Coordinates of C-alpha atoms in Angstrom, one line a residue:
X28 CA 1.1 32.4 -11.6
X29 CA 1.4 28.8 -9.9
X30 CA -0.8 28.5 -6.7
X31 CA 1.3 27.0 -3.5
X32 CA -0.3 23.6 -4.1
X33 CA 1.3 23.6 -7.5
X34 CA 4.7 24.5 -6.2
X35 CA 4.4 22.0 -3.8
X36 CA 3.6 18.9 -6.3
X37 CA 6.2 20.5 -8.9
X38 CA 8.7 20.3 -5.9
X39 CA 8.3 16.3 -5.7
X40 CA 7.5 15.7 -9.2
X41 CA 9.9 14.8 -12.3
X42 CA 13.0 13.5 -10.3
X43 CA 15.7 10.9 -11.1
X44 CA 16.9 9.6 -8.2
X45 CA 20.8 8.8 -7.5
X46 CA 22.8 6.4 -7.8
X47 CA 23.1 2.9 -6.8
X48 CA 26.2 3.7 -5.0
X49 CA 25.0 6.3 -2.4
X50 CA 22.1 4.3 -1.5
X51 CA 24.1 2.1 -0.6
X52 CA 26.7 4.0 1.1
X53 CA 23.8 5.0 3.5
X54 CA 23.4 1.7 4.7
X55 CA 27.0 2.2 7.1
X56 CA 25.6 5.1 9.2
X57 CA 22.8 3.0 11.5
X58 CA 24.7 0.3 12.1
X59 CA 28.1 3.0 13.0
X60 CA 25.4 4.9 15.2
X61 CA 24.5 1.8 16.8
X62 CA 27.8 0.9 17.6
X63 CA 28.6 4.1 18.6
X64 CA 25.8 3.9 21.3
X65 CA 27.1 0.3 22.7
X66 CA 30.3 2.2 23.0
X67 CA 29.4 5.2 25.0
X68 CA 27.6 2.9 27.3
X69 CA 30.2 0.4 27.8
X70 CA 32.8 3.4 28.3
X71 CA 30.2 4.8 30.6
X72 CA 30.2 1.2 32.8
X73 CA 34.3 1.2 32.8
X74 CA 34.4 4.6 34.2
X75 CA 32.6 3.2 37.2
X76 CA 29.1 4.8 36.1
X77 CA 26.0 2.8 37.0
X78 CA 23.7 1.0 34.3
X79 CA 20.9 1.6 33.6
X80 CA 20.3 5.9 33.5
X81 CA 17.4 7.0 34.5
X82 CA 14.6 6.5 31.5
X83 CA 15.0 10.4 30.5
X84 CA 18.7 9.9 30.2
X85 CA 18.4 6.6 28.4
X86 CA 16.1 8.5 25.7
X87 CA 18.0 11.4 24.9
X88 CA 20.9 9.3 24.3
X89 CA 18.8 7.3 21.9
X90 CA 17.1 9.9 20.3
X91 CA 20.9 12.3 19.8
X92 CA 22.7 8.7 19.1
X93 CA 20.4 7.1 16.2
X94 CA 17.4 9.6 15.5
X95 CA 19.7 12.8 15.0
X96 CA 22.1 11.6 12.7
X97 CA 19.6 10.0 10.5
X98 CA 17.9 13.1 10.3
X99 CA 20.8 15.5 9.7
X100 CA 22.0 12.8 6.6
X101 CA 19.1 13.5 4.9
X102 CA 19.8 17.3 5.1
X103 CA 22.3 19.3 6.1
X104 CA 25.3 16.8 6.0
X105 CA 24.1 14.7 3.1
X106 CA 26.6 16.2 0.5
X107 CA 28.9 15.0 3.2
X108 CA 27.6 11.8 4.3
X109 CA 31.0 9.5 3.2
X110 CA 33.3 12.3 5.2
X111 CA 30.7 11.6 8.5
X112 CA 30.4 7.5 8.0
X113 CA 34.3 7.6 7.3
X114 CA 35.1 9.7 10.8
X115 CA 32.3 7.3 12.8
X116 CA 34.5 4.1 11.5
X117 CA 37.6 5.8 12.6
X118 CA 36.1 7.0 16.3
X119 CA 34.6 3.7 16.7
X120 CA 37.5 1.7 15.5
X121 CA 40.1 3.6 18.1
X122 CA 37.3 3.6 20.9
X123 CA 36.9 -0.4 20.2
X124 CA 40.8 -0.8 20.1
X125 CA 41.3 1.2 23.4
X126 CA 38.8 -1.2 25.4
X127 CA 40.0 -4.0 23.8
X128 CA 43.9 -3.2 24.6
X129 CA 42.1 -2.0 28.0
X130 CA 40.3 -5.3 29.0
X131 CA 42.0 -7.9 27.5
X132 CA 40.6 -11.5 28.1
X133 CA 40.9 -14.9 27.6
X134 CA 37.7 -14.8 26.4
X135 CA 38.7 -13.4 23.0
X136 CA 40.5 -16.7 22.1
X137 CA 36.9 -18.2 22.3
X138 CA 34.4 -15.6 21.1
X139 CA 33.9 -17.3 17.7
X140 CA 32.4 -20.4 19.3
X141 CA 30.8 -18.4 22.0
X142 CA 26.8 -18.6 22.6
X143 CA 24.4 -15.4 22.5
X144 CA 20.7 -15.4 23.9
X145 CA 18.2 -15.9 20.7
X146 CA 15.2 -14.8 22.4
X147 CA 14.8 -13.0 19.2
X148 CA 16.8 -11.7 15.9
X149 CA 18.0 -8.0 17.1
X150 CA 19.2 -7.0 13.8
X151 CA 15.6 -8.0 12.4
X152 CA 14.3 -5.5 14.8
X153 CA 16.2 -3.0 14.6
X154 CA 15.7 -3.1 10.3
X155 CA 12.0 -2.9 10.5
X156 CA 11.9 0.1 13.3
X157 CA 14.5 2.2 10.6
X158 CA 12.4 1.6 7.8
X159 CA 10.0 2.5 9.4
X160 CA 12.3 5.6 11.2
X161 CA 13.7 7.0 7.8
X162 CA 10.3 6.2 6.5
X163 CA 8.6 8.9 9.1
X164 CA 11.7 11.2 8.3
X165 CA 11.6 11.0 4.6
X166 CA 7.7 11.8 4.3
X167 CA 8.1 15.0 5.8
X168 CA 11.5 16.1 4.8
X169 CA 11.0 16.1 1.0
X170 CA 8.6 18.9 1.7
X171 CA 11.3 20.8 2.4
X172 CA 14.1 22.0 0.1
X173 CA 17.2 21.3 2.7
X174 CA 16.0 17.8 1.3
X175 CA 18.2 16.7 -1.5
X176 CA 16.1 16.1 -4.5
X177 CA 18.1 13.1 -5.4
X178 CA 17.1 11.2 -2.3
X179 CA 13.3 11.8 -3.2
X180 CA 11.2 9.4 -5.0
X181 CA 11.9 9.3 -9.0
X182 CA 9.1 10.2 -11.3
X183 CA 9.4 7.2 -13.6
X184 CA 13.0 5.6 -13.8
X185 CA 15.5 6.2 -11.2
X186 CA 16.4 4.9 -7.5
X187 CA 16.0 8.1 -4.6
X188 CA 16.3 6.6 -1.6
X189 CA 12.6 7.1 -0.9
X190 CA 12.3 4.6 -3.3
X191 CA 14.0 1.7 -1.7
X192 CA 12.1 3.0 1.7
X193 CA 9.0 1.9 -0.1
X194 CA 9.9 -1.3 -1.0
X195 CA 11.8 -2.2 2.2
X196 CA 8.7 -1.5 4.2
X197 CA 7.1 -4.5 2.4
X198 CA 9.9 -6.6 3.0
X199 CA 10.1 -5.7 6.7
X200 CA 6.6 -6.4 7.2
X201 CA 7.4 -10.1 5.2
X202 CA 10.6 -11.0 7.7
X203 CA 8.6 -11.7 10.9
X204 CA 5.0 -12.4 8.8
X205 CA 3.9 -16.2 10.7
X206 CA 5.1 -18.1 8.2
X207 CA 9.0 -16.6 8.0
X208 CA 8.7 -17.5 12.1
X209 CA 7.6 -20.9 11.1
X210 CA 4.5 -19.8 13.4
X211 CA 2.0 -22.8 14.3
X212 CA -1.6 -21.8 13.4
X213 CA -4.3 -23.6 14.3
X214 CA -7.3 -23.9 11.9
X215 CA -7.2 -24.4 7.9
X216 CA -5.8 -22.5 5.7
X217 CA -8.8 -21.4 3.8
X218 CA -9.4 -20.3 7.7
X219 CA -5.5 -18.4 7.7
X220 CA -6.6 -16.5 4.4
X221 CA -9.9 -15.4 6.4
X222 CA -7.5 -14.2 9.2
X223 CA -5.1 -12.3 7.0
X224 CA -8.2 -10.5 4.9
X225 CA -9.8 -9.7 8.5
X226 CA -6.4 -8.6 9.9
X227 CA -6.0 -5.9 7.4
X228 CA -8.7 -3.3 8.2
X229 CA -6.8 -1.1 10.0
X230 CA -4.5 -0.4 6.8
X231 CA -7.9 -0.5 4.5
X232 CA -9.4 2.6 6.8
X233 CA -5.8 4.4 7.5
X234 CA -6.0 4.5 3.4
X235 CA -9.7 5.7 3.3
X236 CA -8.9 8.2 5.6
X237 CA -6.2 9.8 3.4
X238 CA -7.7 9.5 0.5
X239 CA -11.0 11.6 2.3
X240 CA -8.6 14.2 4.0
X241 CA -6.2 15.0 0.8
X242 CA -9.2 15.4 -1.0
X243 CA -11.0 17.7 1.4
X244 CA -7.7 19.9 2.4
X245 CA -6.7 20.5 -1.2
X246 CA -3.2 18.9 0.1
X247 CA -0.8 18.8 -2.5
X248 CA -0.2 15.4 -4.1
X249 CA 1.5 13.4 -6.8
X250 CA -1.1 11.6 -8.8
X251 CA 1.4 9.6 -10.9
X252 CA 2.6 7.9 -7.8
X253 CA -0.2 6.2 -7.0
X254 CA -3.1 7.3 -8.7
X255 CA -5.7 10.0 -8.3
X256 CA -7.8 7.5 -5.2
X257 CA -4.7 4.8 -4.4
X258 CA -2.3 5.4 -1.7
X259 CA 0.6 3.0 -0.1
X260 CA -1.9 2.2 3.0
X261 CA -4.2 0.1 0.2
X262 CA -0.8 -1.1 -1.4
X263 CA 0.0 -2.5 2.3
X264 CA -3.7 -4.4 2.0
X265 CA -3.4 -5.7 -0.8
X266 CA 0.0 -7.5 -0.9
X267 CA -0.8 -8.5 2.6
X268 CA -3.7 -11.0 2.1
X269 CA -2.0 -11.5 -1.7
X270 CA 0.5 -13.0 -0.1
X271 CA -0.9 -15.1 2.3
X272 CA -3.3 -16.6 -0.8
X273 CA -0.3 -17.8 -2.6
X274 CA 1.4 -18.9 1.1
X275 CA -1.8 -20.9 1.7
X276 CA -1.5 -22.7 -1.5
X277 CA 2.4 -23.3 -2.0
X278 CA 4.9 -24.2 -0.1
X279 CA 6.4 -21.6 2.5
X280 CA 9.9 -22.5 1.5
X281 CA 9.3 -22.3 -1.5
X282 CA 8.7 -18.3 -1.7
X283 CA 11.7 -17.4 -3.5
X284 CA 10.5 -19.6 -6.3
X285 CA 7.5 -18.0 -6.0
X286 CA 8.9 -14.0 -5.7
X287 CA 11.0 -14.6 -9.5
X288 CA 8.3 -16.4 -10.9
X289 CA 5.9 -13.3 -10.3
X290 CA 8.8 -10.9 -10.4
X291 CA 9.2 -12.4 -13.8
X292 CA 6.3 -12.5 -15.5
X293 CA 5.6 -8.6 -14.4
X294 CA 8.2 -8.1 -16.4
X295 CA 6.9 -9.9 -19.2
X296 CA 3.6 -8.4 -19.0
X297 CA 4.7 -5.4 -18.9
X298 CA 7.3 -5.5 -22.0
X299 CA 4.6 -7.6 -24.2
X300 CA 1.5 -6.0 -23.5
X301 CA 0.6 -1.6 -23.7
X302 CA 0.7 -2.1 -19.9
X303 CA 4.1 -0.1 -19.4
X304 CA 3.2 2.3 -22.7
X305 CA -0.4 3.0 -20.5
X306 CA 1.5 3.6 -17.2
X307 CA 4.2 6.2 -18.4
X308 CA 3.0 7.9 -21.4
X309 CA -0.8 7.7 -21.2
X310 CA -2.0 10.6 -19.0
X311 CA -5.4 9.5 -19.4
X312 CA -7.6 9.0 -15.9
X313 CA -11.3 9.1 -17.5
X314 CA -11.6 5.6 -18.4
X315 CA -12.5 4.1 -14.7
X316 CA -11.1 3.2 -11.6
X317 CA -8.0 0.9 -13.0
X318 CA -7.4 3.5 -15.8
X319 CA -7.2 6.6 -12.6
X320 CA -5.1 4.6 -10.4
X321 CA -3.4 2.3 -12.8
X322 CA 0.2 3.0 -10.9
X323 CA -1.2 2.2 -8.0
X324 CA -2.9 -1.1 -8.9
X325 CA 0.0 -2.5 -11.3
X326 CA 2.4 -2.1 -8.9
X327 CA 0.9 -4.1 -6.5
X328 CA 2.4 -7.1 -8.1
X329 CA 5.6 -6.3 -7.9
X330 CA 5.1 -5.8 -4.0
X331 CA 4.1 -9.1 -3.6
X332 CA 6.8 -10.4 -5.5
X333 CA 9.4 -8.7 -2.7
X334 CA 6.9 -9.7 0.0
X335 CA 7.6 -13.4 -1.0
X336 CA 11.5 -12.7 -1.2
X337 CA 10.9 -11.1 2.3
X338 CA 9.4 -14.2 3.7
X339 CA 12.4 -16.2 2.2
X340 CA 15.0 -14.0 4.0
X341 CA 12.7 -14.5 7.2
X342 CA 12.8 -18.2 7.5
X343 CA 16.6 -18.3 6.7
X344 CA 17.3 -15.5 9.4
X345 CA 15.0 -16.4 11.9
X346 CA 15.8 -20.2 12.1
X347 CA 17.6 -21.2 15.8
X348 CA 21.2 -20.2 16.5
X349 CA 23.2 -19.7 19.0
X350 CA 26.6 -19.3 18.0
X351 CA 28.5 -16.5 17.0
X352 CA 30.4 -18.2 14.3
X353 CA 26.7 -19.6 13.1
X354 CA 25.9 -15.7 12.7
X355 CA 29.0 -14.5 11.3
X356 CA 27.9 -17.3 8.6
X357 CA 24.6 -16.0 8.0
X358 CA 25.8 -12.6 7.4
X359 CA 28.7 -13.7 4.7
X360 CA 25.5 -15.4 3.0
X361 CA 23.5 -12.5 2.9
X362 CA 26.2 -10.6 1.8
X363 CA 27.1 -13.1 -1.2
X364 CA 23.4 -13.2 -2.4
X365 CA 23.0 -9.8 -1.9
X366 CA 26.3 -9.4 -4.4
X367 CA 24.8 -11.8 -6.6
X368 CA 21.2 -9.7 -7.2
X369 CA 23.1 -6.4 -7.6
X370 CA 25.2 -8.5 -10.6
X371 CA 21.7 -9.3 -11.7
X372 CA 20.4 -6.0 -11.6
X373 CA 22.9 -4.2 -13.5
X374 CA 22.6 -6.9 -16.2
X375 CA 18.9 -6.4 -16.3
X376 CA 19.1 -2.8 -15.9
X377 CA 21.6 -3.0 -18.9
X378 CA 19.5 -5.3 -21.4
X379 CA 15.5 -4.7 -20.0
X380 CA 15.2 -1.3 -18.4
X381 CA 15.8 0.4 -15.4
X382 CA 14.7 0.8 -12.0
X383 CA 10.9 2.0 -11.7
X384 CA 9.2 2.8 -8.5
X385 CA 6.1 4.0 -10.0
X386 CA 5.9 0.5 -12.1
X387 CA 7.6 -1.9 -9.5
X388 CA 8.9 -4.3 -12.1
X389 CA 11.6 -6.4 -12.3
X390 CA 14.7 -4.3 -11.5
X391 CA 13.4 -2.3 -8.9
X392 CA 11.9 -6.0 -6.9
X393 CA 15.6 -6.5 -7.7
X394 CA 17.4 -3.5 -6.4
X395 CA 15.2 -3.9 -3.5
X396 CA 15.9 -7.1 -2.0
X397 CA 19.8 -7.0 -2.8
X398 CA 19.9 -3.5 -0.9
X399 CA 18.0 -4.8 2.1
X400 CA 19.8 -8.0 2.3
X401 CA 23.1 -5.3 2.2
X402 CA 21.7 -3.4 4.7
X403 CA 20.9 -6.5 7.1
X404 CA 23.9 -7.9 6.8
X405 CA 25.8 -4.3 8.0
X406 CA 23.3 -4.3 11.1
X407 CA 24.2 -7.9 12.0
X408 CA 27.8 -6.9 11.5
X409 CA 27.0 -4.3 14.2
X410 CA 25.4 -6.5 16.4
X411 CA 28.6 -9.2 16.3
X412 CA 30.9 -6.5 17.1
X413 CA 28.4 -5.1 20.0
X414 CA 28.3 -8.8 21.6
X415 CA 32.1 -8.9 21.2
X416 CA 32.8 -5.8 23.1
X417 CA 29.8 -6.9 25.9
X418 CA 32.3 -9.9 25.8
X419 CA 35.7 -8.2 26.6
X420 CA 34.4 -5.2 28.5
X421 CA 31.9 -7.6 30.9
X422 CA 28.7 -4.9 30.5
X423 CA 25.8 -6.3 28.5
X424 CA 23.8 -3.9 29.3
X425 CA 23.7 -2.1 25.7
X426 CA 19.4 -2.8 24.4
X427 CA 18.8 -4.0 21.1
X428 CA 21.7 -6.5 20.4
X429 CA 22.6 -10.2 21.5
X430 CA 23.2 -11.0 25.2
X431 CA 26.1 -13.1 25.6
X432 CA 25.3 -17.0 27.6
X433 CA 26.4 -17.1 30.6
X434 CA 27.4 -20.0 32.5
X435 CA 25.7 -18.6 35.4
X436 CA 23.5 -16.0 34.4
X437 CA 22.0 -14.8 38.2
X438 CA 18.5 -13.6 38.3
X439 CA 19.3 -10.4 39.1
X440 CA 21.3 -10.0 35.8
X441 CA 18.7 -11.5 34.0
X442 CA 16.0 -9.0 35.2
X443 CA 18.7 -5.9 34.7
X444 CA 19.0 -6.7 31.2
X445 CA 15.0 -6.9 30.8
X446 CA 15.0 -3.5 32.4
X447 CA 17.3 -1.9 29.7
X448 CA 15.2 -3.3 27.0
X449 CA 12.4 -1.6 28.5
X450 CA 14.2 1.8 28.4
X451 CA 15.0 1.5 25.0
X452 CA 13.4 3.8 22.1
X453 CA 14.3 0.6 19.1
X454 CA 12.0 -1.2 21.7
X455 CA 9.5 1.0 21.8
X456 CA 8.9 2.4 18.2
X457 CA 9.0 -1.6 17.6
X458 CA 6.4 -2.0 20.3
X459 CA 3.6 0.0 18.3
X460 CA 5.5 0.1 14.4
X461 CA 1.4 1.2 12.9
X462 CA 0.9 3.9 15.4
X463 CA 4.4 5.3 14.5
X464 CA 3.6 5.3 11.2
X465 CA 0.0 6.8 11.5
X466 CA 1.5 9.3 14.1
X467 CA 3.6 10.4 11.4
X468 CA 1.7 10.7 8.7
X469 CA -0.6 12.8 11.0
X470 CA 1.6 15.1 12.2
X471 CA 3.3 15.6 8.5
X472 CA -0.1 16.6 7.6
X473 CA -0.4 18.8 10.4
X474 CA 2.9 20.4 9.7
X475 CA 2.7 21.1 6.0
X476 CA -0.8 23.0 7.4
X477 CA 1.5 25.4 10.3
X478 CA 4.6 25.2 8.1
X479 CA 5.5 27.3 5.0
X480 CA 7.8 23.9 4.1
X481 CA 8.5 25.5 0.7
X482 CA 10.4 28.7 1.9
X483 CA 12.1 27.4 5.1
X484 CA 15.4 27.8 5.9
X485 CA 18.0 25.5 5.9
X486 CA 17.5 26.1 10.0
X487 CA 14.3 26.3 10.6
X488 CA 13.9 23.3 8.6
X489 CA 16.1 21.6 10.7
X490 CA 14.7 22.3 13.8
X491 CA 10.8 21.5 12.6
X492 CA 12.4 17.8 11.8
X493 CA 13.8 17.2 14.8
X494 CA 11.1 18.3 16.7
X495 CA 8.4 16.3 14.6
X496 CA 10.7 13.0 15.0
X497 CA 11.3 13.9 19.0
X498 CA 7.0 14.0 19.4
X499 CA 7.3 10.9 17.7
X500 CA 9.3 9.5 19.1
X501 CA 8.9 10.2 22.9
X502 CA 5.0 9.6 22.5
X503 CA 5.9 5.6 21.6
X504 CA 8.3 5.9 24.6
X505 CA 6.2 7.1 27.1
X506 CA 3.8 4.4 25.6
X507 CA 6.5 1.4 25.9
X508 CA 7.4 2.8 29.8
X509 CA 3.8 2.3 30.2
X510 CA 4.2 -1.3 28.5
X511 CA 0.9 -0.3 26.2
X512 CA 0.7 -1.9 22.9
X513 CA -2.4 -0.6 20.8
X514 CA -3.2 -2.8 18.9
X515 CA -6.8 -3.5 18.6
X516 CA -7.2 -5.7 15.9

């Protein structure tokens, strides 16, 4: 009879993934949800209510308008998820038609040519905080069968959606690296590399301290993921000071070049040499360190391959605009590319292999850079139409998206709007992204100890979820109120 610990690895082991298609059908729920927030705030302000609530008020809304729904379409509603995006669209559409019909402007005429604030790149932040969001979600929800086993991560071939939220991570982390925010360093770049390897000891201990207390607990774990000692922490590491080696020695812009070019020759390696053979059919682990954690290791170059894709997307996105006809631009070019890489893909897919995870070649650097260029490109979407209903309705008080330039923008305005960044939960899992991800991590562990997560109900499942994501996600609230950022590194 199988012990609980072999239940539990059986239960994440020897999946396939789903399709191509309902990955990317995810990618319309956020950016719905965040419209859907802008609206019931904007609604709130024409009804004669006064911005902003109190902080309490302000985080419940947050936490029932973006956290919930994320959580219950990875669950309960994820047979239904096109039925839920489709009646979002249709609520949002009629609520943006009634303001608009409402508070008609002159204003309208002009909003293509009209200037936002670019302070910073919302939709950039709002990416990395739900990468990191569905990332917390996911890692404690495949534990639990109300967790469709199609969205975990695949075994060999395959794309789950877990998958993608791997790869994306690395990309997030590459979109606002210093040299995507054409940051000016001082010091050489022998110096930069020094930084970089310096920088990264948090992720090196965070990895350590896994490996020491999977090991010790007897926690269940999938050892063709990885590798019996390598984790993603160490993946993180690795492809951070990786990259900035190569960044050092070529040129920044020239990191696309750089991604195929490594991307590329993976591949190669991998179809010419016993490499692939060694990673899927050899179950071997005796011969050393590579040989135990050969997933692990090999992988790692595929990671840097979207790390230097990522830093690409980051200097096109982050370069100065103020215009929203300039944006509207930049998100019908990452739409076309993204179109272009999915052709790509199912060419490759169709003539070299398929999608792997565990190997991170070629396809999956692919599928991974065209589906997070996708799903920027829907949050920037979101963001337009936010500014354009700040626009007609006259409220800009809605955190996380463009301000619109004002003529006159008063100081008191100016100060209001800095306030309702400050009550916002995209600000404040952005504010400390590591701890959020450490938090989680810990308190998945923690839960899998309280928690029979095998034989929960559908209910109880549920509820343990949205309870985990609510300590989460208040503790990095209470944190931002507090305006701490730990970060002492």
């Amino acid at each position: 009879m199988s012990s609980p610990r072999e239940l539990k690895e059986a239960f994440v082991s020897n999946l396939n993934g789903t399709s191509l298609g309902e990955v990317a059908l995810g990618s319309f729920l956020a950016p719905l949800c965040l419209i859907s927030r802008g609206l019931v705030l904007i609604l709130y302000h024409l009804g004669k209510g006064v911005l902003p609530l109190p902080w309490i008020a302000h985080f419940v809304l947050d936490f029932s308008m973006i956290i919930l729904p994320l959580v219950l379409s990875c669950t309960v509603l994820s047979d239904i998820l096109h039925l839920v995006i489709l009646g979002l669209a249709v609520v949002c559409g009629a609520v943006l038609c009634y303001i608009y019909r409402t508070k008609r402007t002159t204003a309208v005429k002009s909003f293509f040519q009209s200037r936002v604030q670019c302070d910073q790149v919302p939709f950039v932040t709002i990416f990395r905080v739900l990468v990191n969001v569905k990332t917390a979600i996911s890692i404690l929800a495949v534990d639990f069968s109300v967790f469709p086993r199609r969205y975990a991560k695949t075994e060999t071939y395959g794309t789950g959606v877990m998958d993608f939220g791997v790869g994306a991570y690395v990309l997030a982390n590459a979109l606002v690296c210093p040299e995507a925010r054409r940051k000016e360093v001082s010091g050489s770049k022998l110096s930069q590399v020094v930084k970089q390897f310096m920088s990264v000891w948090p992720l090196v201990i965070l990895g350590l301290a896994r490996l020491v207390s999977v090991k010790m607990s007897g926690y269940h774990e999938h050892v063709s993921e990885y590798g019996v000692h390598w984790n993603f922490f160490f993946t993180l590491a690795i492809v951070r000071v990786g990259a900035s080696v190569l960044l050092a020695l070529f040129p920044v812009n020239r990191s696309w070049l750089l991604a195929l070019l490594i991307g590329g020759l993976y591949q190669v390696t991998l179809e010419m040499s016993g490499l692939k053979y060694s990673i899927i059919h050899n179950d071997d682990r005796t011969g050393g360190f590579l040989q135990a954690n050969k997933e692990g290791v090999s992988s790692v170059v595929g990671y840097i391959a979207i790390y230097m894709a990522g830093v690409q997307i980051g200097l096109y996105i982050m370069r100065p605009r103020t215009q929203v006809k300039e944006w509207i631009r930049v998100i019908w070019n990452l739409l076309l590319v993204s179109a272009v890489l999915y052709t790509t893909l199912v060419l490759c897919q169709a003539s070299v292999e398929r999608v792997s995870r565990r190997m991170a070649n070629l396809p999956f650097c692919l599928w991974t850079i065209a589906q997070s260029m996708f799903f920027l490109s829907c949050l920037a979407t979101a963001d337009v139409i936010l500014v354009f209903m700040k626009t007609v309705s006259g409220c800009s008080l809605v955190s996380s998206s463009w301000y619109p330039c004002r003529k006159e923008a008063s100081a008191s305005e100016e100060k209001m709007e800095k306030k309702v960044e400050g009550l916002c939960l995209i600000q404040a899992v952005n504010r400390n992204q590591l701890l959020f991800f450490m938090l989680a991590n810990l308190l998945t562990g923690i839960t899998n100890v309280l928690v029979d997560t095998f034989n929960s109900s559908d209910y109880i499942s549920v509820c343990v979820l949205l309870s985990y994501m609510f300590i989460n996600s208040f503790a990095m609230y209470i944190l931002h109120l507090m305006k701490i950022t730990v970060k002492f590194w």
